[in-house]
Amino acid sequence: MTAAQRVNVWVRKVPSWAVYILGAMIPVWYFWLAVSGQMGVEPINALERALGLLAMQTLVVVLAVTPLRRWTGISLVSHRRALGLLAFFYVCCHLAVWLLLDVQDPGRAWADIVKRPYITIGMAGFVLLLPLAATSNDRALRKLGPVRWRRVHTLTYVICVLGAVHYVMVQKVWEIEPLVYLALVLALVATRLPRLRRRAAA
């Protein structure tokens, strides 16, 4: 048995409910760190950024599932739905901290969405996540059919690019880490373009 096969056996043994529970505990842990004074002098800002980065990292993992299986033989497909829904949950937590703890004013929040490009881009990514989260279940797959369902979920690529651009723009100065995430996302999307073109032609 190869190393990839051993990893796949271990991955299949992990139940989806465990992925959801463990994944949901991360924002809870971050919140505890913030309220206990372990996130620096600006805990709300630190919490907001930590949740945003967590969402970005999870989206990258979701985007990498197919290339990872193709290049290494390691398959996370059995947990891709859970990872996608956790990414949506993390984005919701990130948005909730920004809206309820940081801005604390719906009018000001709307003004920021309209006036600040990086917030506009981030909100666009969140809006595009909504249909993906709503259709991440077997009932939606049966109702839409495999072809239409896959078309809806190609929004993942757009969402990941928007998320990475948002991450780059939210920094006050140019930083390496956000640029690395943007480059990684663009590279992963590029690996899918030939297959997307073939599907579109078909």
mmCIF file of N, CA and C in Angstrom, residues 4 8 63-77 80 157 187-196 198-199:
data_model
loop_
_atom_site.group_PDB
_atom_site.id
_atom_site.type_symbol
_atom_site.label_atom_id
_atom_site.label_comp_id
_atom_site.label_asym_id
_atom_site.label_seq_id
_atom_site.Cartn_x
_atom_site.Cartn_y
_atom_site.Cartn_z
ATOM 1 N N ALA A 4 0.008 7.407 -0.218
ATOM 2 C CA ALA A 4 -1.246 8.079 -0.550
ATOM 3 C C ALA A 4 -2.445 7.200 -0.197
ATOM 4 N N ASN A 8 -5.456 7.962 2.400
ATOM 5 C CA ASN A 8 -6.856 7.901 1.989
ATOM 6 C C ASN A 8 -7.677 7.001 2.903
ATOM 7 N N LEU A 63 -10.324 24.335 -2.868
ATOM 8 C CA LEU A 63 -9.889 24.515 -4.252
ATOM 9 C C LEU A 63 -8.810 23.502 -4.638
ATOM 10 N N ALA A 64 -8.035 23.061 -3.652
ATOM 11 C CA ALA A 64 -6.913 22.159 -3.924
ATOM 12 C C ALA A 64 -7.302 20.690 -3.911
ATOM 13 N N VAL A 65 -8.541 20.356 -3.575
ATOM 14 C CA VAL A 65 -8.926 18.950 -3.441
ATOM 15 C C VAL A 65 -8.682 18.169 -4.729
ATOM 16 N N THR A 66 -9.174 18.692 -5.852
ATOM 17 C CA THR A 66 -9.012 17.972 -7.120
ATOM 18 C C THR A 66 -7.559 17.918 -7.583
ATOM 19 N N PRO A 67 -6.819 19.043 -7.618
ATOM 20 C CA PRO A 67 -5.403 18.944 -7.994
ATOM 21 C C PRO A 67 -4.592 18.029 -7.076
ATOM 22 N N LEU A 68 -4.903 18.036 -5.780
ATOM 23 C CA LEU A 68 -4.187 17.183 -4.831
ATOM 24 C C LEU A 68 -4.402 15.712 -5.169
ATOM 25 N N ARG A 69 -5.637 15.362 -5.498
ATOM 26 C CA ARG A 69 -5.920 13.972 -5.858
ATOM 27 C C ARG A 69 -5.235 13.598 -7.167
ATOM 28 N N ARG A 70 -5.225 14.525 -8.120
ATOM 29 C CA ARG A 70 -4.642 14.254 -9.431
ATOM 30 C C ARG A 70 -3.123 14.112 -9.346
ATOM 31 N N TRP A 71 -2.468 14.950 -8.535
ATOM 32 C CA TRP A 71 -1.007 14.986 -8.512
ATOM 33 C C TRP A 71 -0.396 14.021 -7.498
ATOM 34 N N THR A 72 -1.097 13.769 -6.384
ATOM 35 C CA THR A 72 -0.510 12.950 -5.319
ATOM 36 C C THR A 72 -1.267 11.657 -5.045
ATOM 37 N N GLY A 73 -2.518 11.568 -5.510
ATOM 38 C CA GLY A 73 -3.333 10.408 -5.204
ATOM 39 C C GLY A 73 -4.072 10.522 -3.888
ATOM 40 N N ILE A 74 -3.795 11.576 -3.115
ATOM 41 C CA ILE A 74 -4.489 11.791 -1.837
ATOM 42 C C ILE A 74 -5.845 12.435 -2.104
ATOM 43 N N SER A 75 -6.893 11.824 -1.589
ATOM 44 C CA SER A 75 -8.249 12.298 -1.872
ATOM 45 C C SER A 75 -8.943 12.798 -0.606
ATOM 46 N N LEU A 76 -9.347 14.062 -0.653
ATOM 47 C CA LEU A 76 -10.158 14.655 0.422
ATOM 48 C C LEU A 76 -11.594 14.849 -0.037
ATOM 49 N N VAL A 77 -11.969 14.173 -1.134
ATOM 50 C CA VAL A 77 -13.290 14.377 -1.737
ATOM 51 C C VAL A 77 -14.404 14.058 -0.749
ATOM 52 N N ARG A 80 -15.028 17.182 1.143
ATOM 53 C CA ARG A 80 -15.039 18.467 0.450
ATOM 54 C C ARG A 80 -16.284 19.281 0.815
ATOM 55 N N TYR A 157 -14.437 29.041 -7.896
ATOM 56 C CA TYR A 157 -13.214 29.647 -8.418
ATOM 57 C C TYR A 157 -13.262 31.169 -8.312
ATOM 58 N N ALA A 187 -2.996 30.020 -9.317
ATOM 59 C CA ALA A 187 -2.375 28.814 -9.868
ATOM 60 C C ALA A 187 -3.343 27.635 -9.824
ATOM 61 N N LEU A 188 -4.072 27.477 -8.723
ATOM 62 C CA LEU A 188 -5.031 26.376 -8.605
ATOM 63 C C LEU A 188 -6.187 26.539 -9.584
ATOM 64 N N VAL A 189 -6.657 27.773 -9.747
ATOM 65 C CA VAL A 189 -7.721 28.024 -10.728
ATOM 66 C C VAL A 189 -7.219 27.727 -12.133
ATOM 67 N N ALA A 190 -5.977 28.101 -12.412
ATOM 68 C CA ALA A 190 -5.410 27.866 -13.740
ATOM 69 C C ALA A 190 -5.371 26.378 -14.082
ATOM 70 N N THR A 191 -5.155 25.525 -13.072
ATOM 71 C CA THR A 191 -5.121 24.084 -13.338
ATOM 72 C C THR A 191 -6.482 23.551 -13.756
ATOM 73 N N ARG A 192 -7.549 24.276 -13.419
ATOM 74 C CA ARG A 192 -8.907 23.822 -13.738
ATOM 75 C C ARG A 192 -9.426 24.393 -15.046
ATOM 76 N N LEU A 193 -8.758 25.386 -15.603
ATOM 77 C CA LEU A 193 -9.281 26.044 -16.799
ATOM 78 C C LEU A 193 -9.452 25.105 -17.998
ATOM 79 N N PRO A 194 -8.476 24.235 -18.297
ATOM 80 C CA PRO A 194 -8.689 23.340 -19.444
ATOM 81 C C PRO A 194 -9.931 22.463 -19.302
ATOM 82 N N ARG A 195 -10.163 21.929 -18.104
ATOM 83 C CA ARG A 195 -11.340 21.079 -17.902
ATOM 84 C C ARG A 195 -12.626 21.894 -17.994
ATOM 85 N N LEU A 196 -12.600 23.127 -17.485
ATOM 86 C CA LEU A 196 -13.786 23.980 -17.577
ATOM 87 C C LEU A 196 -14.094 24.309 -19.040
ATOM 88 N N ARG A 198 -13.402 22.403 -21.629
ATOM 89 C CA ARG A 198 -13.959 21.191 -22.238
ATOM 90 C C ARG A 198 -15.414 21.007 -21.862
ATOM 91 N N ARG A 199 -15.751 21.280 -20.599
ATOM 92 C CA ARG A 199 -17.154 21.159 -20.167
ATOM 93 C C ARG A 199 -18.022 22.175 -20.903
#
